[in-house]
Short mmCIF file of C-alpha atoms in Angstrom, two decimals:
data_model
loop_
_atom_site.label_atom_id
_atom_site.label_comp_id
_atom_site.label_asym_id
_atom_site.label_seq_id
_atom_site.Cartn_x
_atom_site.Cartn_y
_atom_site.Cartn_z
CA MET H 1 12.49 9.00 -12.30
CA SER H 2 11.65 10.25 -15.65
CA LEU H 3 9.13 8.88 -18.13
CA VAL H 4 10.23 5.58 -19.99
CA LYS H 5 8.53 5.00 -23.35
CA ASP H 6 9.42 1.95 -25.80
CA GLY H 7 7.26 -0.13 -27.90
CA ASN H 8 4.50 -0.71 -25.91
CA CYS H 9 6.42 0.14 -22.81
CA GLN H 10 5.09 3.30 -20.79
CA THR H 11 5.58 4.54 -17.29
CA THR H 12 4.04 7.62 -16.01
CA VAL H 13 5.39 8.59 -12.74
CA ALA H 14 4.01 12.72 -13.05
CA THR H 15 5.25 14.43 -9.38
CA TYR H 16 4.19 11.95 -7.40
CA VAL H 17 7.41 9.82 -6.35
CA ARG H 18 10.63 9.83 -7.09
CA MET H 19 13.19 7.55 -6.36
CA ALA H 20 16.08 7.17 -3.43
CA GLU H 21 18.31 5.16 -1.40
CA ILE H 22 17.36 3.84 2.43
CA GLU H 23 19.45 2.72 4.21
CA GLY H 24 19.07 -0.98 4.20
CA ARG H 25 16.35 -1.07 2.00
CA GLY H 26 18.57 0.10 -1.53
CA ARG H 27 16.42 1.30 -3.68
CA ALA H 28 12.96 2.64 -3.29
CA LEU H 29 10.22 5.36 -3.63
CA VAL H 30 9.23 8.11 -1.95
CA ALA H 31 6.61 10.59 -2.35
CA SER H 32 8.00 14.04 -3.89
CA LYS H 33 4.76 15.92 -2.24
CA ASN H 34 2.35 15.49 0.43
CA LEU H 35 0.03 12.63 -0.86
CA ARG H 36 -3.96 12.44 -0.34
CA ALA H 37 -5.69 8.97 0.14
CA GLY H 38 -6.46 7.76 -3.52
CA GLU H 39 -4.65 9.79 -5.45
CA ILE H 40 -2.91 7.56 -8.48
CA VAL H 41 0.96 8.04 -7.92
CA LEU H 42 1.95 5.46 -10.91
CA ARG H 43 0.69 3.93 -14.14
CA ASP H 44 3.16 1.31 -15.29
CA SER H 45 3.50 -0.87 -18.14
CA PRO H 46 5.06 -3.59 -18.07
CA VAL H 47 8.37 -4.68 -20.26
CA LEU H 48 7.42 -8.26 -20.43
CA VAL H 49 4.54 -10.40 -19.76
CA TYR H 50 4.68 -14.16 -19.60
CA SER H 51 2.22 -16.92 -19.51
CA ALA H 52 1.74 -18.64 -15.27
CA LEU H 53 0.05 -21.79 -17.26
CA PRO H 54 2.67 -24.82 -17.62
CA LEU H 55 4.02 -25.97 -21.16
CA LYS H 56 2.21 -29.20 -20.76
CA SER H 57 -1.51 -28.69 -19.92
CA LEU H 58 -2.94 -30.56 -16.66
CA PRO H 59 -6.20 -31.57 -16.04
CA THR H 60 -6.74 -29.87 -12.69
CA LEU H 61 -5.30 -26.67 -13.72
CA GLN H 62 -7.19 -23.42 -14.38
CA GLY H 63 -6.76 -22.10 -17.70
CA GLY H 64 -5.50 -25.94 -18.65
CA GLU H 65 -6.98 -28.01 -20.97
CA GLY H 66 -10.03 -29.68 -19.35
CA SER H 67 -11.05 -26.19 -18.07
CA ASN H 68 -13.31 -23.32 -19.49
CA HIS H 69 -10.75 -20.65 -19.25
CA HIS H 70 -8.85 -19.78 -22.47
CA TYR H 71 -6.65 -16.84 -22.61
CA CYS H 72 -5.57 -14.10 -25.17
CA THR H 73 -1.47 -15.10 -25.42
CA ASN H 74 -1.02 -10.87 -26.25
CA CYS H 75 -3.07 -9.55 -23.57
CA PHE H 76 -4.27 -12.14 -21.29
CA ARG H 77 -8.04 -11.50 -21.49
CA LYS H 78 -10.30 -14.20 -21.18
CA LEU H 79 -11.43 -15.84 -24.40
CA ASP H 80 -14.79 -16.74 -25.15
CA LEU H 81 -14.03 -19.42 -27.92
CA SER H 82 -17.43 -18.94 -29.76
CA SER H 83 -16.52 -15.26 -30.66
CA PRO H 84 -15.54 -15.53 -34.09
CA SER H 85 -13.07 -12.68 -33.61
CA VAL H 86 -10.77 -15.47 -31.53
CA LEU H 87 -7.45 -16.43 -33.50
CA SER H 88 -4.98 -19.28 -33.41
CA CYS H 89 -1.36 -18.93 -33.86
CA PRO H 90 -0.30 -19.56 -37.90
CA SER H 91 2.48 -22.20 -36.73
CA CYS H 92 1.95 -23.42 -33.51
CA SER H 93 0.92 -27.07 -32.85
CA VAL H 94 -1.95 -26.81 -30.38
CA GLY H 95 -3.00 -30.74 -30.50
CA GLY H 96 -2.62 -33.56 -27.88
CA ASP H 97 -1.99 -31.67 -24.19
CA HIS H 98 -0.52 -28.70 -25.52
CA ILE H 99 -2.33 -25.23 -24.18
CA PRO H 100 -3.65 -23.64 -27.11
CA VAL H 101 -1.92 -20.35 -28.45
CA LEU H 102 -4.93 -18.06 -29.08
CA PHE H 103 -5.68 -14.51 -29.36
CA CYS H 104 -8.71 -12.38 -28.66
CA SER H 105 -8.50 -10.36 -31.72
CA PHE H 106 -6.36 -9.85 -35.35
CA ASN H 107 -4.93 -6.62 -33.84
CA CYS H 108 -3.71 -8.59 -30.48
CA GLN H 109 -2.40 -11.43 -33.04
CA SER H 110 -0.89 -8.92 -35.61
CA VAL H 111 0.91 -7.16 -32.36
CA ALA H 112 2.33 -10.58 -30.82
CA LEU H 113 3.76 -12.34 -33.53
CA ALA H 114 5.55 -8.94 -34.30
CA LEU H 115 6.76 -8.47 -30.38
CA SER H 116 5.81 -11.27 -27.78
CA HIS H 117 4.95 -14.70 -30.09
CA THR H 118 8.05 -13.90 -32.85
CA PRO H 119 8.77 -16.68 -35.16
CA TRP H 120 11.69 -17.93 -32.70
CA VAL H 121 9.24 -17.82 -29.77
CA CYS H 122 6.45 -19.93 -31.45
CA GLN H 123 9.86 -22.09 -32.63
CA ALA H 124 10.98 -22.46 -29.11
CA LEU H 125 7.61 -23.36 -27.20
CA ARG H 126 6.97 -25.83 -29.63
CA GLY H 127 10.15 -27.66 -29.64
CA LEU H 128 10.21 -27.08 -25.49
CA ARG H 129 6.44 -29.31 -25.79
CA ASP H 130 7.63 -31.95 -27.12
CA CYS H 131 10.26 -32.53 -24.68
CA HIS H 132 8.34 -35.24 -22.48
CA SER H 133 11.45 -36.87 -21.31
CA LEU H 134 13.10 -33.48 -20.59
CA LEU H 135 10.48 -31.96 -18.62
CA ILE H 136 7.94 -34.47 -17.60
CA HIS H 137 10.18 -35.02 -14.12
CA HIS H 138 10.28 -31.45 -13.21
CA GLN H 139 8.29 -29.22 -11.57
CA GLN H 140 5.43 -27.12 -12.74
CA GLU H 141 7.73 -23.94 -11.57
CA HIS H 142 10.45 -24.89 -14.04
CA GLN H 143 7.94 -24.77 -16.87
CA VAL H 144 6.63 -21.45 -15.97
CA GLN H 145 10.32 -20.54 -15.58
CA VAL H 146 11.33 -21.24 -18.69
CA ARG H 147 8.69 -19.78 -20.61
CA PHE H 148 10.00 -16.20 -18.89
CA LEU H 149 13.17 -17.33 -20.17
CA ILE H 150 11.81 -17.57 -23.60
CA ALA H 151 10.46 -14.04 -23.01
CA ALA H 152 12.89 -12.50 -21.73
CA TYR H 153 15.40 -13.50 -24.38
CA ASN H 154 13.23 -12.61 -26.78
CA LEU H 155 13.20 -9.26 -25.27
CA ALA H 156 16.21 -8.81 -26.26
CA ILE H 157 15.92 -9.50 -29.91
CA VAL H 158 12.95 -7.28 -30.44
CA SER H 159 13.46 -4.55 -27.82
CA PRO H 160 17.17 -4.05 -26.66
CA SER H 161 16.62 -1.00 -24.48
CA ASN H 162 13.52 -3.01 -22.40
CA PHE H 163 16.06 -5.60 -22.42
CA HIS H 164 18.36 -3.23 -20.57
CA ILE H 165 15.51 -2.05 -18.37
CA LEU H 166 14.95 -5.78 -17.29
CA LEU H 167 18.82 -6.36 -16.55
CA SER H 168 19.03 -3.06 -14.23
CA LEU H 169 16.60 -4.06 -11.69
CA GLN H 170 17.31 -5.76 -8.49
CA GLY H 171 18.00 -9.19 -8.07
CA ASP H 172 21.35 -10.73 -7.78
CA SER H 173 22.08 -14.47 -9.23
CA LEU H 174 24.80 -15.57 -6.97
CA ALA H 175 21.69 -15.68 -4.24
CA GLN H 176 20.12 -18.80 -6.60
CA PRO H 177 22.80 -21.73 -5.52
CA ASP H 178 20.09 -24.58 -6.53
CA ASP H 179 20.64 -26.35 -9.87
CA THR H 180 17.79 -24.60 -11.78
CA ALA H 181 19.59 -22.18 -14.06
CA PRO H 182 22.19 -25.04 -15.45
CA PHE H 183 19.28 -26.88 -16.09
CA LEU H 184 16.85 -24.47 -17.62
CA HIS H 185 19.88 -22.75 -19.71
CA SER H 186 20.74 -26.12 -20.61
CA LEU H 187 17.56 -27.02 -22.07
CA ILE H 188 17.03 -23.87 -23.91
CA SER H 189 20.67 -24.20 -25.61
CA SER H 190 19.78 -28.09 -26.79
CA ILE H 191 16.60 -26.89 -28.51
CA CYS H 192 16.17 -23.45 -29.17
CA PRO H 193 19.42 -20.94 -28.66
CA PRO H 194 18.33 -17.58 -29.07
CA PRO H 195 19.49 -15.81 -32.41
CA LEU H 196 20.87 -12.44 -30.74
CA PRO H 197 21.94 -10.21 -33.46
CA PRO H 198 25.33 -9.07 -33.27
CA GLN H 199 24.57 -5.26 -32.83
CA ILE H 200 23.56 -6.28 -29.41
CA SER H 201 26.27 -8.92 -28.55
CA THR H 202 28.18 -6.27 -26.87
CA GLY H 203 25.85 -5.98 -23.77
CA PHE H 204 25.43 -9.57 -23.21
CA SER H 205 25.02 -12.76 -24.49
CA PHE H 206 23.49 -15.57 -24.40
CA SER H 207 25.09 -17.61 -21.23
CA LEU H 208 24.73 -19.55 -18.24
CA GLU H 209 25.35 -16.58 -16.54
CA LEU H 210 23.05 -14.30 -18.35
CA THR H 211 20.43 -17.01 -17.95
CA SER H 212 21.10 -16.77 -13.78
CA ALA H 213 20.55 -13.03 -13.74
CA LEU H 214 17.26 -13.17 -15.58
CA LEU H 215 16.05 -15.78 -13.10
CA ALA H 216 17.18 -13.71 -10.44
CA LYS H 217 15.68 -10.56 -11.83
CA ASP H 218 12.26 -12.89 -12.41
CA LYS H 219 12.18 -13.83 -8.46
CA LEU H 220 12.42 -10.25 -7.18
CA ASN H 221 10.38 -8.22 -9.59
CA ALA H 222 7.38 -10.41 -11.20
CA PHE H 223 3.93 -9.27 -10.24
CA GLY H 224 1.34 -11.66 -10.71
CA LEU H 225 -1.81 -11.06 -12.81
CA MET H 226 -4.43 -12.81 -11.22
CA GLU H 227 -7.74 -14.37 -11.91
CA PRO H 228 -11.04 -13.02 -10.67
CA PHE H 229 -11.89 -13.25 -6.86
CA VAL H 230 -14.34 -16.53 -6.01
CA LYS H 231 -15.66 -16.61 -2.79
CA ASP H 232 -15.26 -20.32 -2.39
CA GLY H 233 -11.93 -21.21 -3.81
CA GLU H 234 -8.34 -19.82 -4.20
CA ARG H 235 -7.27 -17.44 -6.55
CA SER H 236 -4.55 -18.68 -9.04
CA VAL H 237 -1.98 -16.31 -11.32
CA ARG H 238 -2.93 -16.05 -15.07
CA ALA H 239 0.09 -14.30 -16.37
CA TYR H 240 3.38 -12.63 -14.37
CA ALA H 241 4.28 -9.12 -15.36
CA ILE H 242 7.57 -7.11 -14.57
CA TYR H 243 7.12 -3.36 -14.95
CA PRO H 244 10.41 -0.59 -15.11
CA SER H 245 8.94 1.59 -11.87
CA ALA H 246 6.49 -0.41 -9.88
CA SER H 247 9.33 -2.95 -8.96
CA PHE H 248 11.04 -0.76 -7.32
CA PHE H 249 8.15 -0.47 -4.53
CA ASN H 250 9.61 -1.69 -1.06
CA HIS H 251 7.36 -4.08 1.13
CA ASP H 252 5.75 -3.43 4.52
CA CYS H 253 3.27 -5.11 6.34
CA LEU H 254 1.08 -1.97 6.68
CA PRO H 255 1.23 -0.84 3.31
CA ASN H 256 0.04 3.13 2.24
CA ALA H 257 -0.47 2.03 -1.07
CA CYS H 258 -2.04 -0.69 -3.14
CA ARG H 259 -2.06 -1.78 -6.37
CA PHE H 260 -4.70 -2.67 -9.14
CA ASP H 261 -5.02 -4.54 -12.43
CA TYR H 262 -8.28 -4.37 -14.70
CA LEU H 263 -6.80 -7.55 -16.46
CA ASP H 264 -10.03 -8.53 -18.04
CA ALA H 265 -11.42 -4.96 -18.81
CA SER H 266 -13.25 -4.64 -22.37
CA ALA H 267 -10.31 -3.72 -24.88
CA ALA H 268 -12.72 0.00 -25.79
CA SER H 269 -12.57 0.87 -21.87
CA THR H 270 -9.07 -0.04 -20.94
CA PRO H 271 -6.62 -0.92 -24.17
CA ALA H 272 -3.68 -1.30 -21.73
CA ASN H 273 -5.39 -3.61 -19.38
CA THR H 274 -1.60 -4.86 -17.95
CA ASP H 275 -0.96 -1.77 -17.22
CA ILE H 276 -0.42 -1.74 -13.05
CA ILE H 277 -2.21 1.09 -11.34
CA VAL H 278 -1.03 2.62 -7.50
CA ARG H 279 -2.86 3.89 -5.09
CA MET H 280 -2.67 5.82 -2.13
CA ILE H 281 -4.44 4.07 0.83
CA HIS H 282 -3.93 7.01 2.98
CA ASP H 283 -2.43 10.12 2.98
CA VAL H 284 1.33 10.79 3.71
CA PRO H 285 3.73 13.07 3.82
CA HIS H 286 6.14 14.85 1.60
CA GLY H 287 9.53 12.33 1.61
CA ARG H 288 7.94 9.42 2.88
CA GLU H 289 8.63 6.24 1.48
CA ILE H 290 5.33 4.54 -0.42
CA CYS H 291 4.93 1.00 0.04
CA LEU H 292 3.21 -2.09 -1.15
CA SER H 293 2.44 -5.26 0.64
CA TYR H 294 3.91 -8.25 -1.14
CA PHE H 295 0.75 -10.79 0.08
CA PRO H 296 -2.62 -10.16 2.19
CA VAL H 297 -1.91 -8.25 5.27
CA ASN H 298 -4.04 -11.04 7.06
CA LEU H 299 -0.99 -13.06 7.14
CA ASN H 300 0.62 -13.74 11.02
CA TYR H 301 3.68 -12.61 11.62
CA ALA H 302 5.24 -16.21 11.13
CA ASP H 303 3.96 -17.18 7.59
CA ARG H 304 5.11 -13.40 6.59
CA GLN H 305 8.47 -13.56 7.54
CA ARG H 306 8.74 -16.99 6.15
CA ARG H 307 7.20 -15.91 2.46
CA LEU H 308 10.02 -12.73 2.51
CA ARG H 309 12.53 -14.81 3.21
CA GLU H 310 12.07 -17.89 0.66
CA GLY H 311 10.70 -15.36 -1.75
CA TYR H 312 12.92 -12.44 -1.63
CA GLY H 313 15.75 -13.01 0.83
CA PHE H 314 15.06 -10.79 3.36
CA THR H 315 13.55 -10.62 7.16
CA CYS H 316 10.87 -7.58 7.50
CA GLU H 317 11.75 -5.20 10.22
CA CYS H 318 8.80 -2.62 9.78
CA ASP H 319 7.02 -1.22 12.91
CA ARG H 320 4.07 -4.39 12.60
CA CYS H 321 6.60 -6.88 13.02
CA LYS H 322 8.43 -5.33 15.48
CA VAL H 323 5.34 -5.57 17.64
CA GLU H 324 4.51 -8.82 16.65
CA VAL H 325 7.95 -10.59 16.70
CA ASN H 326 6.83 -10.42 20.81
CA TRP H 327 3.83 -12.26 20.04
CA SER H 328 3.46 -16.35 20.89
CA ASP H 329 2.50 -18.40 17.73
CA GLU H 330 -0.50 -19.78 20.28
CA GLU H 331 -1.67 -16.36 20.67
CA GLU H 332 -1.48 -15.88 16.78
CA ASP H 333 -3.52 -19.27 16.20
CA GLU H 334 -6.14 -19.10 18.82
CA GLU H 335 -6.95 -15.01 18.30
CA GLY H 336 -6.31 -14.21 14.59
CA LEU H 337 -7.21 -10.66 13.09
CA SER H 338 -9.33 -9.75 16.33
CA GLY H 339 -6.77 -10.72 18.77
CA GLU H 340 -4.56 -8.49 16.54
CA ASP H 341 -6.72 -5.66 16.98
CA GLU H 342 -7.14 -6.28 21.02
CA ALA H 343 -3.12 -6.64 20.89
CA MET H 344 -2.81 -3.34 19.39
CA ASP H 345 -5.83 -1.37 21.00
CA GLU H 346 -3.64 -1.70 24.06
CA GLU H 347 -0.19 -0.91 22.33
CA HIS H 348 -1.85 2.31 20.40
CA ASP H 349 -3.95 3.34 22.60
CA GLU H 350 -2.20 6.90 22.91
CA LEU H 351 -2.00 6.82 18.93
CA MET H 352 -5.79 6.86 18.26
CA GLU H 353 -5.47 10.66 18.67
CA ASN H 354 -4.76 11.00 15.17
CA SER H 355 -2.90 14.12 15.55
CA GLU H 356 -2.04 16.13 12.38
CA ALA H 357 1.34 16.31 10.59
CA GLU H 358 2.59 20.22 10.64
CA ASP H 359 3.54 19.79 6.48
CA GLY H 360 0.29 19.99 4.68
CA GLY H 361 -1.65 19.11 7.22
CA VAL H 362 -0.91 15.10 6.19
CA LYS H 363 -1.64 12.38 9.18
CA GLU H 364 1.57 10.41 10.14
CA GLU H 365 1.82 7.40 9.39
CA SER H 366 2.53 6.35 12.88
CA ASN H 367 -0.86 6.90 13.93
CA PHE H 368 -2.64 4.47 11.56
CA PRO H 369 -2.50 1.40 13.97
CA HIS H 370 -3.00 -2.13 13.12
CA ALA H 371 -6.38 -2.44 14.34
CA TYR H 372 -7.60 1.09 12.26
CA PHE H 373 -5.70 -0.29 9.55
CA PHE H 374 -7.64 -3.54 9.48
CA LEU H 375 -10.97 -2.00 10.13
CA ARG H 376 -11.00 0.53 7.64
CA TYR H 377 -8.87 -0.60 4.79
CA MET H 378 -9.19 -4.23 5.19
CA CYS H 379 -12.02 -5.98 2.78
CA ASN H 380 -14.73 -7.78 4.65
CA GLN H 381 -15.99 -9.88 2.38
CA LYS H 382 -15.61 -13.58 2.85
CA ASN H 383 -12.39 -15.23 1.65
CA CYS H 384 -10.87 -11.88 0.15
CA TRP H 385 -8.44 -10.22 2.45
CA GLY H 386 -7.88 -7.63 -0.39
CA THR H 387 -7.00 -4.16 1.03
CA LEU H 388 -9.47 -1.16 0.54
CA ALA H 389 -8.09 2.48 -1.33
CA PRO H 390 -10.00 5.27 -1.85
CA LEU H 391 -11.09 6.27 -5.57
CA PRO H 392 -8.94 8.96 -7.07
CA PRO H 393 -10.33 12.46 -5.92
CA SER H 394 -12.29 14.47 -8.12
CA PRO H 395 -10.17 15.48 -11.51
CA SER H 396 -12.04 18.61 -11.30
CA ASP H 397 -11.40 20.48 -7.78
CA GLY H 398 -9.58 17.58 -6.09
CA THR H 399 -12.27 16.91 -3.60
CA PRO H 400 -11.10 13.28 -1.86
CA SER H 401 -13.74 10.33 -2.70
CA SER H 402 -15.86 8.59 0.32
CA VAL H 403 -15.50 5.83 -1.70
CA LEU H 404 -13.38 2.42 -1.20
CA GLU H 405 -12.70 -0.38 -3.73
CA CYS H 406 -11.00 -3.38 -3.05
CA ASN H 407 -8.05 -4.46 -5.22
CA VAL H 408 -8.87 -8.16 -5.10
CA CYS H 409 -12.44 -8.78 -5.66
CA GLY H 410 -13.28 -4.63 -6.62
CA LYS H 411 -16.21 -4.58 -3.90
CA LEU H 412 -16.90 -0.71 -2.95
CA LYS H 413 -17.45 0.33 0.32
CA ASN H 414 -18.71 3.87 1.32
CA ASP H 415 -16.13 4.96 4.36
CA ASP H 416 -18.52 6.78 6.83
CA GLU H 417 -16.23 6.23 9.64
CA GLU H 418 -17.74 2.92 10.85
CA ALA H 419 -14.15 1.49 11.21
CA MET H 420 -13.24 4.12 13.70
CA ASP H 421 -16.93 3.85 15.62
CA ALA H 422 -16.45 0.11 15.98
CA LEU H 423 -12.89 0.54 17.28
CA GLU H 424 -13.48 3.64 20.01
CA GLU H 425 -16.35 1.11 20.99
#
């Protein structure tokens, strides 16, 4: 892995992880040294960010017309519409049922007009919003996908190097058998074909093949930037982002790392608020693959496998799935998470010794049975299902933090061994 810098894109990998080919899993990120709980192993800036809102406002949609939620089109922070610093696009129409194009500051407006909301993007979105007859009968997902395609083709115009990074990510267009790509490509062709400059035409051109390839990259690599956690409601996606290095984290149903983002943090404290930060959940040894969970870890086996097949095109064969594949649906439905804990107690009693690995005293990942993971690293706040990871070690002497942070609700928990005590009882 190397440092990637281009425009607003920056990836910091430092010496923590490296790229590796793993049989049956493709390109992956593995630990390049013994890693400690709480260490930040990746801080990654997106090559592309685009709105998750449809082109047409829906009264019930969080973030659309009829809602109090509006976002900066550049940084995607929540806007205070009463603030005098909020500006609109000088060219976009914001009347009718169109979602307004707003910016939180003059700086965000200037950056967007030069990079992500260029005159062609502005013209394309206006044209697409006016296509009632073409888009009105299509599902909301297609409206979000066309937003992605506009953002991707614009990236080819303003930053060819980042566009090539996007194309280098995993995703096979041959695995897209439906008619989504032909429909969306025809739509863009008829309304707003991108003016790709001649100097980059040797690498790619506006074509159905490229549109199909881009949709495949988006399907496998986009991270949802979520709304804040609410106790009595479902979280929705505010925007999607594609990261040049974080895209190579593979999935595991009991991950050893989790991602954090601080989308609504103030510009003063967190200027790069769309960056993704990946922290270790627990210690892992040199050479171990670093994995994230692509969804909350509380899902049962059947739901996890369905989401992975439909969303990512593979069947998970991680250690947890190898155990749970033999559980009946009735057992999972009746017992839920507590039943999972009890079953794993029986399966892994011998692993509760938590023996030390030979190299550097790092605990082997096999010594983290399911019940221990759920008790120690799953947030217990109602309706959250987030994952807890320790805060980063002390920058002065490397002392591990005893405070864990939830990557969904932000709740902090003192790591006082309550989880282990409860398990041993």
